[in-house]
PDB file of C-alpha atoms in Angstrom:
ATOM      1  CA  UNK L   1       2.440 -19.175  10.253  1.00  0.00           C
ATOM      2  CA  UNK L   2       5.974 -19.084   7.722  1.00  0.00           C
ATOM      3  CA  UNK L   3       6.650 -15.927   5.729  1.00  0.00           C
ATOM      4  CA  UNK L   4       8.298 -14.964   2.611  1.00  0.00           C
ATOM      5  CA  UNK L   5       9.833 -12.030   0.916  1.00  0.00           C
ATOM      6  CA  UNK L   6      10.577 -10.633  -2.505  1.00  0.00           C
ATOM      7  CA  UNK L   7      12.204  -7.177  -3.069  1.00  0.00           C
ATOM      8  CA  UNK L   8      11.834  -4.798  -5.848  1.00  0.00           C
ATOM      9  CA  UNK L   9      13.890  -2.135  -6.789  1.00  0.00           C
ATOM     10  CA  UNK L  10      11.741   1.187  -7.889  1.00  0.00           C
ATOM     11  CA  UNK L  11      13.148   4.832  -9.087  1.00  0.00           C
ATOM     12  CA  UNK L  12      11.415   5.859  -5.665  1.00  0.00           C
ATOM     13  CA  UNK L  13      13.361   3.023  -3.437  1.00  0.00           C
ATOM     14  CA  UNK L  14      13.204  -0.860  -2.746  1.00  0.00           C
ATOM     15  CA  UNK L  15       9.524  -2.465  -2.005  1.00  0.00           C
ATOM     16  CA  UNK L  16       9.814  -5.356   0.258  1.00  0.00           C
ATOM     17  CA  UNK L  17       6.696  -7.834  -0.261  1.00  0.00           C
ATOM     18  CA  UNK L  18       6.072  -9.686   2.782  1.00  0.00           C
ATOM     19  CA  UNK L  19       4.123 -12.818   1.930  1.00  0.00           C
ATOM     20  CA  UNK L  20       2.159 -15.928   3.737  1.00  0.00           C
ATOM     21  CA  UNK L  21       1.494 -18.987   2.070  1.00  0.00           C
ATOM     22  CA  UNK L  22      -1.972 -17.759   1.102  1.00  0.00           C
ATOM     23  CA  UNK L  23      -1.541 -13.835   1.009  1.00  0.00           C
ATOM     24  CA  UNK L  24       0.258 -10.636   0.852  1.00  0.00           C
ATOM     25  CA  UNK L  25       0.945  -9.396   4.528  1.00  0.00           C
ATOM     26  CA  UNK L  26       2.825  -6.005   3.570  1.00  0.00           C
ATOM     27  CA  UNK L  27       3.874  -3.813   1.103  1.00  0.00           C
ATOM     28  CA  UNK L  28       6.672  -1.116   2.157  1.00  0.00           C
ATOM     29  CA  UNK L  29       9.400   0.942   1.324  1.00  0.00           C
ATOM     30  CA  UNK L  30      12.655  -1.177   3.078  1.00  0.00           C
ATOM     31  CA  UNK L  31      13.548   2.327   4.797  1.00  0.00           C
ATOM     32  CA  UNK L  32       9.921   2.185   5.990  1.00  0.00           C
ATOM     33  CA  UNK L  33      10.505  -0.771   8.673  1.00  0.00           C
ATOM     34  CA  UNK L  34      13.150  -2.623  10.141  1.00  0.00           C
ATOM     35  CA  UNK L  35      14.244  -5.696   7.937  1.00  0.00           C
ATOM     36  CA  UNK L  36      12.836  -9.147   8.596  1.00  0.00           C
ATOM     37  CA  UNK L  37      14.652 -10.987  11.684  1.00  0.00           C
ATOM     38  CA  UNK L  38      16.346 -14.064  10.270  1.00  0.00           C
ATOM     39  CA  UNK L  39      17.606 -12.591   6.800  1.00  0.00           C
ATOM     40  CA  UNK L  40      19.141 -16.090   6.093  1.00  0.00           C
ATOM     41  CA  UNK L  41      15.960 -17.893   5.926  1.00  0.00           C
ATOM     42  CA  UNK L  42      13.995 -15.155   3.666  1.00  0.00           C
ATOM     43  CA  UNK L  43      12.750 -17.329   0.719  1.00  0.00           C
ATOM     44  CA  UNK L  44      10.145 -15.784  -2.276  1.00  0.00           C
ATOM     45  CA  UNK L  45       6.833 -17.732  -2.953  1.00  0.00           C
ATOM     46  CA  UNK L  46       4.590 -17.824  -5.575  1.00  0.00           C
ATOM     47  CA  UNK L  47       2.287 -14.905  -3.774  1.00  0.00           C
ATOM     48  CA  UNK L  48       5.246 -12.502  -3.264  1.00  0.00           C
ATOM     49  CA  UNK L  49       6.405 -12.922  -6.907  1.00  0.00           C
ATOM     50  CA  UNK L  50       2.994 -12.105  -7.865  1.00  0.00           C
ATOM     51  CA  UNK L  51       3.307  -8.862  -5.790  1.00  0.00           C
ATOM     52  CA  UNK L  52       6.683  -8.182  -7.458  1.00  0.00           C
ATOM     53  CA  UNK L  53       4.966  -8.863 -11.182  1.00  0.00           C
ATOM     54  CA  UNK L  54       1.762  -6.799 -10.361  1.00  0.00           C
ATOM     55  CA  UNK L  55       3.712  -3.651  -8.572  1.00  0.00           C
ATOM     56  CA  UNK L  56       6.355  -3.912 -11.683  1.00  0.00           C
ATOM     57  CA  UNK L  57       3.513  -3.566 -14.228  1.00  0.00           C
ATOM     58  CA  UNK L  58       1.984  -0.612 -12.022  1.00  0.00           C
ATOM     59  CA  UNK L  59       5.512   1.489 -12.122  1.00  0.00           C
ATOM     60  CA  UNK L  60       5.596   0.628 -15.779  1.00  0.00           C
ATOM     61  CA  UNK L  61       2.179   2.144 -16.257  1.00  0.00           C
ATOM     62  CA  UNK L  62       0.908  -1.027 -17.426  1.00  0.00           C
ATOM     63  CA  UNK L  63      -1.706  -2.105 -14.417  1.00  0.00           C
ATOM     64  CA  UNK L  64      -4.342   0.427 -12.334  1.00  0.00           C
ATOM     65  CA  UNK L  65      -5.891  -2.576 -10.504  1.00  0.00           C
ATOM     66  CA  UNK L  66      -4.024  -5.045  -8.409  1.00  0.00           C
ATOM     67  CA  UNK L  67      -5.608  -8.832  -7.890  1.00  0.00           C
ATOM     68  CA  UNK L  68      -3.357  -9.969  -5.211  1.00  0.00           C
ATOM     69  CA  UNK L  69      -4.904 -12.276  -2.214  1.00  0.00           C
ATOM     70  CA  UNK L  70      -4.323  -9.408   0.968  1.00  0.00           C
ATOM     71  CA  UNK L  71      -4.263 -10.287   4.374  1.00  0.00           C
ATOM     72  CA  UNK L  72      -3.353  -7.091   6.520  1.00  0.00           C
ATOM     73  CA  UNK L  73      -3.322  -7.170   9.931  1.00  0.00           C
ATOM     74  CA  UNK L  74      -5.056  -4.318  11.965  1.00  0.00           C
ATOM     75  CA  UNK L  75      -8.223  -3.544  14.210  1.00  0.00           C
ATOM     76  CA  UNK L  76     -11.550  -3.217  12.924  1.00  0.00           C
ATOM     77  CA  UNK L  77     -11.633   0.047  12.152  1.00  0.00           C
ATOM     78  CA  UNK L  78      -8.569   0.079  10.545  1.00  0.00           C
ATOM     79  CA  UNK L  79      -9.725  -3.038   7.975  1.00  0.00           C
ATOM     80  CA  UNK L  80     -12.766  -1.233   7.305  1.00  0.00           C
ATOM     81  CA  UNK L  81     -10.503   2.041   6.200  1.00  0.00           C
ATOM     82  CA  UNK L  82      -8.357   0.335   4.399  1.00  0.00           C
ATOM     83  CA  UNK L  83     -11.429  -1.711   2.425  1.00  0.00           C
ATOM     84  CA  UNK L  84     -12.610   1.877   1.688  1.00  0.00           C
ATOM     85  CA  UNK L  85      -8.989   2.749   0.237  1.00  0.00           C
ATOM     86  CA  UNK L  86      -9.517   0.722  -2.124  1.00  0.00           C
ATOM     87  CA  UNK L  87     -12.572   2.314  -3.328  1.00  0.00           C
ATOM     88  CA  UNK L  88     -10.448   5.044  -4.559  1.00  0.00           C
ATOM     89  CA  UNK L  89      -9.904   4.420  -8.106  1.00  0.00           C
ATOM     90  CA  UNK L  90      -6.829   5.013  -9.822  1.00  0.00           C
ATOM     91  CA  UNK L  91      -5.701   8.340 -10.892  1.00  0.00           C
ATOM     92  CA  UNK L  92      -8.538   9.704  -9.008  1.00  0.00           C
ATOM     93  CA  UNK L  93      -7.253  10.789  -5.004  1.00  0.00           C
ATOM     94  CA  UNK L  94     -10.361  11.546  -1.920  1.00  0.00           C
ATOM     95  CA  UNK L  95     -10.003  13.421   1.381  1.00  0.00           C
ATOM     96  CA  UNK L  96      -9.917  12.136   4.653  1.00  0.00           C
ATOM     97  CA  UNK L  97     -13.150  13.426   5.343  1.00  0.00           C
ATOM     98  CA  UNK L  98     -14.443  11.837   2.577  1.00  0.00           C
ATOM     99  CA  UNK L  99     -13.456   8.170   3.589  1.00  0.00           C
ATOM    100  CA  UNK L 100     -14.729   9.252   7.189  1.00  0.00           C
ATOM    101  CA  UNK L 101     -18.509   9.869   5.514  1.00  0.00           C
ATOM    102  CA  UNK L 102     -18.254   6.917   3.371  1.00  0.00           C
ATOM    103  CA  UNK L 103     -17.837   5.025   6.458  1.00  0.00           C
ATOM    104  CA  UNK L 104     -20.610   7.003   8.073  1.00  0.00           C
ATOM    105  CA  UNK L 105     -18.019   8.871  10.544  1.00  0.00           C
ATOM    106  CA  UNK L 106     -18.175  12.111   9.183  1.00  0.00           C
ATOM    107  CA  UNK L 107     -16.407  13.339  12.499  1.00  0.00           C
ATOM    108  CA  UNK L 108     -13.625  10.534  12.314  1.00  0.00           C
ATOM    109  CA  UNK L 109     -11.123  11.927  10.247  1.00  0.00           C
ATOM    110  CA  UNK L 110      -8.276  12.086  12.520  1.00  0.00           C
ATOM    111  CA  UNK L 111      -8.863   8.490  13.112  1.00  0.00           C
ATOM    112  CA  UNK L 112      -9.311   7.935   9.474  1.00  0.00           C
ATOM    113  CA  UNK L 113      -5.986   9.335   9.100  1.00  0.00           C
ATOM    114  CA  UNK L 114      -4.499   7.323  11.740  1.00  0.00           C
ATOM    115  CA  UNK L 115      -5.234   4.254  10.120  1.00  0.00           C
ATOM    116  CA  UNK L 116      -4.389   5.548   6.792  1.00  0.00           C
ATOM    117  CA  UNK L 117      -0.892   6.115   8.160  1.00  0.00           C
ATOM    118  CA  UNK L 118      -0.904   2.353   9.622  1.00  0.00           C
ATOM    119  CA  UNK L 119      -1.640   0.699   6.163  1.00  0.00           C
ATOM    120  CA  UNK L 120       0.826  -2.187   5.798  1.00  0.00           C
ATOM    121  CA  UNK L 121       0.159  -2.830   1.891  1.00  0.00           C
ATOM    122  CA  UNK L 122       1.194   0.396   0.423  1.00  0.00           C
ATOM    123  CA  UNK L 123       0.149   1.196  -3.151  1.00  0.00           C
ATOM    124  CA  UNK L 124      -2.001  -2.454  -3.547  1.00  0.00           C
ATOM    125  CA  UNK L 125      -4.094  -0.521  -0.641  1.00  0.00           C
ATOM    126  CA  UNK L 126      -4.070   3.437  -2.186  1.00  0.00           C
ATOM    127  CA  UNK L 127      -3.390   5.347   0.654  1.00  0.00           C
ATOM    128  CA  UNK L 128      -0.820   7.718  -0.856  1.00  0.00           C
ATOM    129  CA  UNK L 129      -4.566   8.662  -3.105  1.00  0.00           C
ATOM    130  CA  UNK L 130      -6.299  10.055   0.184  1.00  0.00           C
ATOM    131  CA  UNK L 131      -5.160  13.909   0.799  1.00  0.00           C
ATOM    132  CA  UNK L 132      -6.092  16.845   2.609  1.00  0.00           C
ATOM    133  CA  UNK L 133      -9.814  18.286   2.502  1.00  0.00           C
ATOM    134  CA  UNK L 134      -8.039  21.253   1.335  1.00  0.00           C
ATOM    135  CA  UNK L 135      -6.274  19.413  -2.236  1.00  0.00           C
ATOM    136  CA  UNK L 136      -3.084  19.338  -0.416  1.00  0.00           C
ATOM    137  CA  UNK L 137      -0.425  16.488  -0.160  1.00  0.00           C
ATOM    138  CA  UNK L 138      -0.808  15.241   3.850  1.00  0.00           C
ATOM    139  CA  UNK L 139       1.109  12.760   5.543  1.00  0.00           C
ATOM    140  CA  UNK L 140       2.388   8.978   4.003  1.00  0.00           C
ATOM    141  CA  UNK L 141       4.456   6.636   6.053  1.00  0.00           C
ATOM    142  CA  UNK L 142       6.679   6.632   2.675  1.00  0.00           C
ATOM    143  CA  UNK L 143       7.222  10.360   2.513  1.00  0.00           C
ATOM    144  CA  UNK L 144       5.482  13.047   0.709  1.00  0.00           C
ATOM    145  CA  UNK L 145       8.114  12.817  -1.828  1.00  0.00           C
ATOM    146  CA  UNK L 146       7.023   9.281  -2.532  1.00  0.00           C
ATOM    147  CA  UNK L 147       3.120   9.866  -2.692  1.00  0.00           C
ATOM    148  CA  UNK L 148       3.834  12.661  -5.003  1.00  0.00           C
ATOM    149  CA  UNK L 149       5.639  10.394  -7.408  1.00  0.00           C
ATOM    150  CA  UNK L 150       2.784   7.993  -7.245  1.00  0.00           C
ATOM    151  CA  UNK L 151       0.066  10.289  -7.788  1.00  0.00           C
ATOM    152  CA  UNK L 152       1.881  11.852 -10.752  1.00  0.00           C
ATOM    153  CA  UNK L 153       2.318   8.352 -12.008  1.00  0.00           C
ATOM    154  CA  UNK L 154      -1.302   7.912 -12.208  1.00  0.00           C
ATOM    155  CA  UNK L 155      -1.874  11.254 -13.745  1.00  0.00           C
ATOM    156  CA  UNK L 156      -0.181  10.028 -16.754  1.00  0.00           C
TER     157      UNK L 156
END
């Protein structure tokens, strides 16, 4: 499978959008992950450029939902968690417990947290909207400062 990459500079860091011919594979802050191994062959495609366009609109406050084809890689449980994350509306938050209950697994809050942390498509699959049951910000692969920024952006 051929992979394509686009970069998006934002106020909270550079985002790398990786895509296949058919879907977005990952959206991550560059400092979160290793760069693609063969930087010489990095190319954009229509899908990765659509990711840049829609994320740019999101950061400008012009987009509240995404309409990108997604193909995150993960276990069946992770996939279920990520699907549930997409049910949390723009500008709202849910707890790890809320997600576990929605999956009919109310004792699986730690597993939900682990799946949330493995989300390969940040922002688009809105793992930043998940907070502790006490209302406090907890864990975010991109850092709590970024999580706070994204929640503040969505509250405007």
